[in-house]
Short mmCIF file of C-alpha atoms and ligand atoms in Angstrom, two decimals:
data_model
loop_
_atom_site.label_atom_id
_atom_site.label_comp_id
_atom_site.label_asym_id
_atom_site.label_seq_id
_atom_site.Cartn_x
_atom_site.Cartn_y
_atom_site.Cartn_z
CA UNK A 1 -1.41 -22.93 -29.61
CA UNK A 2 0.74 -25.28 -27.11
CA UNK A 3 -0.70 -27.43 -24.64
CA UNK A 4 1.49 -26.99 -21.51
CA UNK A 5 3.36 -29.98 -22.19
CA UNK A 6 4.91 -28.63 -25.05
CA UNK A 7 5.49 -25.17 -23.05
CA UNK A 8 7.47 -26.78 -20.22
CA UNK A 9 9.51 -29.06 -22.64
CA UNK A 10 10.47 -26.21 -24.33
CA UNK A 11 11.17 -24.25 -20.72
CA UNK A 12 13.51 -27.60 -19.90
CA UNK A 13 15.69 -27.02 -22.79
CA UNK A 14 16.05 -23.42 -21.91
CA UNK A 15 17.13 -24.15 -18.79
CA UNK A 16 19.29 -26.61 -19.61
CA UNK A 17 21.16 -24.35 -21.98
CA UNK A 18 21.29 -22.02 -19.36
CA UNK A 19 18.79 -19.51 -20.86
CA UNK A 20 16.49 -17.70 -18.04
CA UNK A 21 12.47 -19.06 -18.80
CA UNK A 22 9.93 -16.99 -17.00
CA UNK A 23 7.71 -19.01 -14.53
CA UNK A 24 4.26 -18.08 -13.45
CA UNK A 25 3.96 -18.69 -9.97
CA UNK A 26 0.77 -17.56 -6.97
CA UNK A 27 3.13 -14.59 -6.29
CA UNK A 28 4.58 -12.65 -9.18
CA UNK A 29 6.07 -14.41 -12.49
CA UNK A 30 9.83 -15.00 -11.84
CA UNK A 31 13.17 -15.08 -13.82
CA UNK A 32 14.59 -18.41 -13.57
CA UNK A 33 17.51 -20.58 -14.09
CA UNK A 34 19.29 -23.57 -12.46
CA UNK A 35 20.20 -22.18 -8.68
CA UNK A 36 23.29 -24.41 -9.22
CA UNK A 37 24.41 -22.89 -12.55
CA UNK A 38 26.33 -19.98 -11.77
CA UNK A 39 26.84 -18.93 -15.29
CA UNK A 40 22.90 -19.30 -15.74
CA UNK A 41 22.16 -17.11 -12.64
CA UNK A 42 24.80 -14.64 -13.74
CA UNK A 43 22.43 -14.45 -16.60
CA UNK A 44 19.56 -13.51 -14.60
CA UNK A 45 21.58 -11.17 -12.43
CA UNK A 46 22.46 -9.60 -16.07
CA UNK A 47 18.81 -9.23 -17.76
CA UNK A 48 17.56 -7.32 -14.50
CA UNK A 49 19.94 -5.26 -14.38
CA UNK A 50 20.19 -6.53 -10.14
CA UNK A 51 22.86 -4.95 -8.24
CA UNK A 52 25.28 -8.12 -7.21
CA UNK A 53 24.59 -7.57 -3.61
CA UNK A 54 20.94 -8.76 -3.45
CA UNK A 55 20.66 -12.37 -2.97
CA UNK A 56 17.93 -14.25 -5.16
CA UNK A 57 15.23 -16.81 -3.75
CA UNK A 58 15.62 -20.38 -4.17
CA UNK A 59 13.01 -22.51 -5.37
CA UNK A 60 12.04 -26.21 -4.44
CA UNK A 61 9.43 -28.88 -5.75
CA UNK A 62 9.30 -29.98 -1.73
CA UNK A 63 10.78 -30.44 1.61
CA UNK A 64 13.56 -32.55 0.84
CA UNK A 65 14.78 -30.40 -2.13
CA UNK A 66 14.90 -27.79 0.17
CA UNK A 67 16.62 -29.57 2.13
CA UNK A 68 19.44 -30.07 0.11
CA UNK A 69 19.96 -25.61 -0.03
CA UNK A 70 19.65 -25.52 3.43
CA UNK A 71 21.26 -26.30 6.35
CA UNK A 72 19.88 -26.78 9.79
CA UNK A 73 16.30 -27.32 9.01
CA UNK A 74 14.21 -27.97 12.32
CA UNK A 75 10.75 -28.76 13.70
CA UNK A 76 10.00 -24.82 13.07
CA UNK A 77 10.59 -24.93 9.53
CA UNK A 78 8.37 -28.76 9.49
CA UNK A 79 5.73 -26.79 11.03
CA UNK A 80 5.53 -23.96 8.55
CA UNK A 81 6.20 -26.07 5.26
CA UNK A 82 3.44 -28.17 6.28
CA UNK A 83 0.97 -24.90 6.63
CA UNK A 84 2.41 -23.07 4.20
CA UNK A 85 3.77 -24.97 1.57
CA UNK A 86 3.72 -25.01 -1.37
CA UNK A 87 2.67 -20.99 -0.89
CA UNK A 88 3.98 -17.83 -0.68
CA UNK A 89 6.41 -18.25 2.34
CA UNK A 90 9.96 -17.91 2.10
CA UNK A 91 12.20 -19.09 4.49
CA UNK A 92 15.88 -18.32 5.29
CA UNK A 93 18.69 -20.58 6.67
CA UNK A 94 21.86 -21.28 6.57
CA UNK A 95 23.25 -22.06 3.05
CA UNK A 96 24.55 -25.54 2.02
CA UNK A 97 28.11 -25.67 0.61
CA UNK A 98 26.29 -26.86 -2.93
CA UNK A 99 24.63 -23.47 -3.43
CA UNK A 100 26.81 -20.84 -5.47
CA UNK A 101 28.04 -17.69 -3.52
CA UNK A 102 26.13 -15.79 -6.70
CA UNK A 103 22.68 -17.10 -5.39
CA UNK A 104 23.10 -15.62 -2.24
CA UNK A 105 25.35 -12.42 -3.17
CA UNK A 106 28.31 -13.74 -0.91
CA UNK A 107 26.03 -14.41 2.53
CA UNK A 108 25.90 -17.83 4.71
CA UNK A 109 22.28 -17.51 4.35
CA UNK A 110 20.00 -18.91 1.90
CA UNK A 111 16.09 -17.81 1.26
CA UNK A 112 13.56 -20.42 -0.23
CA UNK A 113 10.52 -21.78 -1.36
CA UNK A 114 8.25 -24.00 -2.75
CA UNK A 115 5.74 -21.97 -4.95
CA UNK A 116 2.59 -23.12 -5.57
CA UNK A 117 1.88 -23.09 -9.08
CA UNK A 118 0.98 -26.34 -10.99
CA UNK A 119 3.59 -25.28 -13.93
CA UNK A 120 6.00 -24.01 -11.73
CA UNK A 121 6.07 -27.06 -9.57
CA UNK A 122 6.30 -29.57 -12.85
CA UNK A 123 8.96 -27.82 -14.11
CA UNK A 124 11.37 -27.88 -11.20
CA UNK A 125 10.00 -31.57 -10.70
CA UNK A 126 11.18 -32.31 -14.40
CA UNK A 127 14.35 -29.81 -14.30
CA UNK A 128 15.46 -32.31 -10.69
CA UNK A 129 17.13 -29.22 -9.56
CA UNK A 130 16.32 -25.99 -7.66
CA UNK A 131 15.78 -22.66 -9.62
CA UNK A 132 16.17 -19.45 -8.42
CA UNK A 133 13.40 -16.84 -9.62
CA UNK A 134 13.35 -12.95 -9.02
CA UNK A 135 10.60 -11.53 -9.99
CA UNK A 136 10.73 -11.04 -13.94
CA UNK A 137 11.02 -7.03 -14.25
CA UNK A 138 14.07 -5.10 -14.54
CA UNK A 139 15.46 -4.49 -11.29
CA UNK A 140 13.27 -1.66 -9.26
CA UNK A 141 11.01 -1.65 -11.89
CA UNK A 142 6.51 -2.80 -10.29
CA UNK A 143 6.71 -6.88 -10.46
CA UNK A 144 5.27 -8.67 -13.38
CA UNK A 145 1.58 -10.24 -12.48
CA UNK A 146 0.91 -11.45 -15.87
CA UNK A 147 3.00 -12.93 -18.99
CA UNK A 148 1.92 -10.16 -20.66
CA UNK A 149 3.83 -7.75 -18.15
CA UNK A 150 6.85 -10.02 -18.43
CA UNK A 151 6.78 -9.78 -22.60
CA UNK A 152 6.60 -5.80 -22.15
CA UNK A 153 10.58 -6.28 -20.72
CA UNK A 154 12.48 -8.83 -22.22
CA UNK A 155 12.16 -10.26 -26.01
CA UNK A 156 11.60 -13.81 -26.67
CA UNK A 157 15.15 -14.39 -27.94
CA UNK A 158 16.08 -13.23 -24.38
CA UNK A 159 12.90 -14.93 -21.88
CA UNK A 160 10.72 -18.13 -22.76
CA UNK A 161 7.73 -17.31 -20.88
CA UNK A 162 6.07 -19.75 -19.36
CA UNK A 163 2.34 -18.29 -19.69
CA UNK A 164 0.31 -19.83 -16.39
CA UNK A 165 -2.21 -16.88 -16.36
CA UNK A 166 -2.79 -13.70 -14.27
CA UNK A 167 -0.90 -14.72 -10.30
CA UNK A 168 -3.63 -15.17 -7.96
CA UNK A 169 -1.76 -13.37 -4.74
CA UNK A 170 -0.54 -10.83 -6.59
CA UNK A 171 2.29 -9.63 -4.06
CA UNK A 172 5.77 -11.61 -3.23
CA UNK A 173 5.85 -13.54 -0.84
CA UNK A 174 6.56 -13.32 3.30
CA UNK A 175 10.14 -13.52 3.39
CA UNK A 176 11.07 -14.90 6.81
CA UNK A 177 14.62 -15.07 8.59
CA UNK A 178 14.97 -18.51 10.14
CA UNK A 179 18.41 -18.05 11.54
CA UNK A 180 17.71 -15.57 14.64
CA UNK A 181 16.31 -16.66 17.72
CA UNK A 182 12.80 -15.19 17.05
CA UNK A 183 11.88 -15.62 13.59
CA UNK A 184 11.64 -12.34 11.97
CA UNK A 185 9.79 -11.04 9.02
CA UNK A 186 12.08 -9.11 6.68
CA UNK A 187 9.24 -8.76 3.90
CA UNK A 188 5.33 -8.75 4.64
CA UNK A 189 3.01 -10.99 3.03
CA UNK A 190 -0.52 -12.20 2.48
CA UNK A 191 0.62 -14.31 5.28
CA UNK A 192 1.22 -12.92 8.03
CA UNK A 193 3.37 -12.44 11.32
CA UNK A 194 0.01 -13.49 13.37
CA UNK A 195 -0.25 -16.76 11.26
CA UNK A 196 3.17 -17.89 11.57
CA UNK A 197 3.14 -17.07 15.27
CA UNK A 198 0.10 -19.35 15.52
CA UNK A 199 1.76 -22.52 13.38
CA UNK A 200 5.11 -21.80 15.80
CA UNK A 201 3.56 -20.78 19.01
CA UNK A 202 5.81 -18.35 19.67
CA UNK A 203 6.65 -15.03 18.89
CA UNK A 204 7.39 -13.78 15.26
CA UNK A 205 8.94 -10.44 14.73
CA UNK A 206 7.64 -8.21 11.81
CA UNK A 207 8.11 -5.42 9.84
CA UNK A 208 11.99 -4.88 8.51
CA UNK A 209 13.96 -3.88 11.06
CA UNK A 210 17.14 -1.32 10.51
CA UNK A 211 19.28 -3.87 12.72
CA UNK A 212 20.42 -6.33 10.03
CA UNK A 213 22.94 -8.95 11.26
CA UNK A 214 24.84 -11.36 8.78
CA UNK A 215 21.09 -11.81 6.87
CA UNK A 216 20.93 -8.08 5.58
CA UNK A 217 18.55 -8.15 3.17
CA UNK A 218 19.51 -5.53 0.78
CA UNK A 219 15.99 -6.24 -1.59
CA UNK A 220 13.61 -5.31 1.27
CA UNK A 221 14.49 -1.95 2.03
CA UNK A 222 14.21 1.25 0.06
CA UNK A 223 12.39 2.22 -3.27
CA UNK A 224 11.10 -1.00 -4.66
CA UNK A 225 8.14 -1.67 -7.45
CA UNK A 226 8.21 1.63 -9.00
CA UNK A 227 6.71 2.86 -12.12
CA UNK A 228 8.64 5.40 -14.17
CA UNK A 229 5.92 8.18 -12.89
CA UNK A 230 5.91 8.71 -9.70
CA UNK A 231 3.82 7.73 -6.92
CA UNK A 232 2.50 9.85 -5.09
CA UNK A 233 0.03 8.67 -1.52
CA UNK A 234 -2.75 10.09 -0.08
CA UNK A 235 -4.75 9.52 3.31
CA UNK A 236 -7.78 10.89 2.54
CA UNK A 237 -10.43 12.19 -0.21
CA UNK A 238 -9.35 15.21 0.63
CA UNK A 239 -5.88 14.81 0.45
CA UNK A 240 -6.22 13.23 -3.35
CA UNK A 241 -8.40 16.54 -4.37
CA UNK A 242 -5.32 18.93 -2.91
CA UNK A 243 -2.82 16.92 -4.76
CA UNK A 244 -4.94 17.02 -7.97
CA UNK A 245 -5.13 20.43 -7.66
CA UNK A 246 -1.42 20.74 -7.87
CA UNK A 247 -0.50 18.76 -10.47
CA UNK A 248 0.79 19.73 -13.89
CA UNK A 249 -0.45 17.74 -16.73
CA UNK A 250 -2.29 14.55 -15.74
CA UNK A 251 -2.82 12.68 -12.91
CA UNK A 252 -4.16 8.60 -12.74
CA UNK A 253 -5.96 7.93 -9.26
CA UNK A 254 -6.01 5.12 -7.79
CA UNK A 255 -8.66 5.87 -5.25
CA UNK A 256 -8.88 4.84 -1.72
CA UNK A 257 -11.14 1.44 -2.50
CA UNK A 258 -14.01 2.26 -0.30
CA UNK A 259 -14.66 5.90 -0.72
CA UNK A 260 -16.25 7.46 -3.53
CA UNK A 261 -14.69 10.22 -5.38
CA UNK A 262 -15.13 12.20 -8.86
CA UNK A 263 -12.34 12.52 -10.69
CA UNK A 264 -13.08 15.63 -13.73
CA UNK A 265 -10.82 15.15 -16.92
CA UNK A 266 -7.68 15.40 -17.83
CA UNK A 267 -7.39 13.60 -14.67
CA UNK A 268 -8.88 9.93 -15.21
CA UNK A 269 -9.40 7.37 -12.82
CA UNK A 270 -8.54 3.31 -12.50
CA UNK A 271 -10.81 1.72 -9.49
CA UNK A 272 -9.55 -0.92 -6.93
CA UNK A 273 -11.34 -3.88 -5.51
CA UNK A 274 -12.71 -3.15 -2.22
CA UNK A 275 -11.44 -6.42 -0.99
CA UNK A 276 -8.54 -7.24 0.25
CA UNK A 277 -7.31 -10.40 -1.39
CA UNK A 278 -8.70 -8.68 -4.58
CA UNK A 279 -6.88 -5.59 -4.31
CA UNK A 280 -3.56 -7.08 -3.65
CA UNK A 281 -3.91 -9.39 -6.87
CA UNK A 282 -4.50 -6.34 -9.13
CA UNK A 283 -2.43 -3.66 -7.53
CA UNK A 284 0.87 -4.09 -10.13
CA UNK A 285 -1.31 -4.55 -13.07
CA UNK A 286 -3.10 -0.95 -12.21
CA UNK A 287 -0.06 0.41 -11.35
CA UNK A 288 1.28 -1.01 -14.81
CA UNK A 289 -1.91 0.00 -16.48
CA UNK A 290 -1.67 3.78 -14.70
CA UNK A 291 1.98 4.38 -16.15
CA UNK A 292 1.59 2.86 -19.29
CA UNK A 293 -0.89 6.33 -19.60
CA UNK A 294 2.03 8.51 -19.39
CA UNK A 295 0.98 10.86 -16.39
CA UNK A 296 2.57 13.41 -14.20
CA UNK A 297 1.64 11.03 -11.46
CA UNK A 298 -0.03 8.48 -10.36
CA UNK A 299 -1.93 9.23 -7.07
CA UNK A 300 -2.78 6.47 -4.76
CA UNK A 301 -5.10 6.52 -1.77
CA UNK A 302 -3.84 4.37 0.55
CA UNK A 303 -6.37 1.31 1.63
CA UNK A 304 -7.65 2.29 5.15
CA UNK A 305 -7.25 -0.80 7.01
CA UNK A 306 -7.72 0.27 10.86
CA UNK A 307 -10.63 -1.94 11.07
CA UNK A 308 -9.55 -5.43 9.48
CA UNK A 309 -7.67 -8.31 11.59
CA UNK A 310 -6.29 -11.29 10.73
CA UNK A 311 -5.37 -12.22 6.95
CA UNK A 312 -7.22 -9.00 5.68
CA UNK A 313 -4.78 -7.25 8.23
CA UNK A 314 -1.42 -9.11 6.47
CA UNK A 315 -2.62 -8.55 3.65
CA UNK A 316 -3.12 -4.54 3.85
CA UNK A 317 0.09 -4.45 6.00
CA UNK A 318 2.11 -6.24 2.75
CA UNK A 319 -0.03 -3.85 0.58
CA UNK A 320 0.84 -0.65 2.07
CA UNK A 321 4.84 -1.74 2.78
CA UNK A 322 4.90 -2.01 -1.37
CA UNK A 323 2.58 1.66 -1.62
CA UNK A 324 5.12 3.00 0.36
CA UNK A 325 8.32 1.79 -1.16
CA UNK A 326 6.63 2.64 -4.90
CA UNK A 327 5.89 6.13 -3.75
CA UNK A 328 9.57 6.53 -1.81
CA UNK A 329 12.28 8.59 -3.84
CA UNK A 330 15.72 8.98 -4.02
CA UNK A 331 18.17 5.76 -3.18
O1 TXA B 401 7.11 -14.24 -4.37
C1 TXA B 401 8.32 -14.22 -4.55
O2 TXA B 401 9.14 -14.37 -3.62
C2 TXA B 401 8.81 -14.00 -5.99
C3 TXA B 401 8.39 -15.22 -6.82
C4 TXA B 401 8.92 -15.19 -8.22
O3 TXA B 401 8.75 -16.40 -6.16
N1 TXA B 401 10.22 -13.78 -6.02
C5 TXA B 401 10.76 -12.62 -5.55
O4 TXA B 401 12.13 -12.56 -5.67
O5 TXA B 401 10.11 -11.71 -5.08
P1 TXA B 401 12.95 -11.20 -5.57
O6 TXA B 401 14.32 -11.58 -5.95
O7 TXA B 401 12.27 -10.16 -6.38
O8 TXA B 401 12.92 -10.86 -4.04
C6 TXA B 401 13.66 -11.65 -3.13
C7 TXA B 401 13.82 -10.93 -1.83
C8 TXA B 401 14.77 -9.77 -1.96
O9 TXA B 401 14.25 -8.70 -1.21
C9 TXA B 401 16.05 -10.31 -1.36
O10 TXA B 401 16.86 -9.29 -0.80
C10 TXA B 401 15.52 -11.25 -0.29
O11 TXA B 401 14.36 -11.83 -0.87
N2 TXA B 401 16.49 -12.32 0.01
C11 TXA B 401 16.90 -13.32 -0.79
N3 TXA B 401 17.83 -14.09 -0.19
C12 TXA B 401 18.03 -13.57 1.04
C13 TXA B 401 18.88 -13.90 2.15
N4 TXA B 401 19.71 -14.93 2.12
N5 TXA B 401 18.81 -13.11 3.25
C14 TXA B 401 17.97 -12.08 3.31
N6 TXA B 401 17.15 -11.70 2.29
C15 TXA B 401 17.18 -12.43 1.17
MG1 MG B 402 11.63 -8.28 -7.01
#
């Protein structure tokens, strides 16, 4: 056993040698290495198989180290550090000449964060420089929520894993574009366009829109987070029965977390927290869980979330974007 001393000691020689160490942070574990290494986040780029052209998140201990990524940081960006931060907000500016064209895949734009994770913060206290951190699973592949899913991809000559426990969000975080004149959400959250609005009072536009400027974000669009089987949504009760019905082999259901349904073998059935918070923080690990059974599919009734407002409503908004870009096929 190592106390956590030990772990992040041996996570700052790692890094130093330019070796990717996974980090656990309140989001998903991430794949990191020194944001100003370019050799070291070539590495990354490498191990997760990530297409060139999607730029990786930046993360910061604090304000002012984000303030040496960024440039043109303003009362708006104040005002949602101080709520947000450290959390699961990401922000994007204008890059500083100091960041490498890798991090960002060749944009002007930099994304970035401060997680909030007492590991994750110590080590990029004792590291003194920014990391960057995709989420640790092979590119396209569900995100890791445990150091246990990050172990099933990459060997330990390859990853030191920095084992914080399970993530307590559970989903990435709320990627935000700074640089247009109304703040605009290019990946939902657990915090949502409703909160920032309120921290900003003024308007925040959500949901990814198809007009991207000079801050395309080539990540948040298109099949994400998928298992190898495939995904397969449904509304209803009824509509899980009619797929079952179809289905060659077996199916894993992840049933719609209020309703109750029965589920008669070979089909077999993994239940989700009625909550929302809840179901968020264990939605990769059933997903993981469901494919790691080898079925046909994996059948998911979507969360019904008509009647919830305010965080519950983020967070079932963030939940179904990632349902819906698991179950999405094709390229
Ligand atoms: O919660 C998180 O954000 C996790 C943890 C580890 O911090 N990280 C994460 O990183 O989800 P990744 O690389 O899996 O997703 C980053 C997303 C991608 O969709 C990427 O396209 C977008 O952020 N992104 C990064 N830089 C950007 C930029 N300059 N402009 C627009 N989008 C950007
Ligand atoms: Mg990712």
């Amino acid at each position: 056993m190592s106390n956590a001393g030990d772990s992040i000691a041996v996570a700052l020689e790692r890094l130093a040698a330019g070796r990717p160490v996974a980090i656990p942070t309140e989001t998903v574990y991430g794949l990191a290495a020194d944001a100003l290494d370019d050799v070291a986040v070539q590495g990354v780029f490498t191990l997760k198989r990530r297409p060139p052209t999607n730029p990786l998140i930046v993360h910061v201990s604090d304000v002012s180290m984000a303030q040496e990524v960024i440039r043109g940081w303003d009362g708006r960006g104040e005002r949602l550090a101080e709520a947000f931060w450290p959390g699961p907000l990401t922000m994007i500016y204008p890059k500083a000449p100091t960041v490498p064209g890798i991090v960002t895949a060749g944009g002007s734009t930099v994304a970035v964060r401060v997680p909030r994770h007492p590991l994750a913060l110590e080590l990029i206290r004792q590291h003194g420089e920014p990391l960057v951190a995709p989420s640790a699973n092979p590119s396209g592949y569900v995100s890791p929520t445990s150091a246990g899913h990050v172990r099933e991809h990459f060997t330990e000559e390859e990853v030191y894993v920095l084992d914080g426990g399970p993530c307590l969000e559970g989903l990435e975080s709320t990627v935000i574009d700074m640089t247009r004149e109304v703040p605009t959400i290019l990946r939902p959250g657990v915090i949502g366009a409703a909160a920032i609005a309120e921290v900003l009072r003024s308007e925040v536009r959500s949901g990814v829109s198809t007009a991207f400027g000079t801050t395309r974000s080539p990540g948040v669009e298109g099949p994400h987070y998928q298992p190898v089987a495939p995904v397969v949504l449904a509304s209803t009760i009824a509509a899980v029965t009619e797929l079952l019905e179809r289905v060659t082999g077996f199916a894993v259901v992840l049933p719609p977390p209020t309703a109750s349904i029965a589920i008669e073998p070979p089909h077999m059935i993994l239940a989700m927290p009625h909550n929302a918070r809840e179901y968020a923080r264990e939605l990769y690990a059933s997903l993981r869980q469901a494919d790691a059974m080898r079925p046909s599919a994996i059948i998911v009734g979507l969360p019904d979330a008509s009647s919830s407002e305010g965080d519950e409503a983020a967070i079932w908004l963030a939940v179904h974007e990632r349902l819906r870009r698991a179950a999405a096929r094709g390229t």
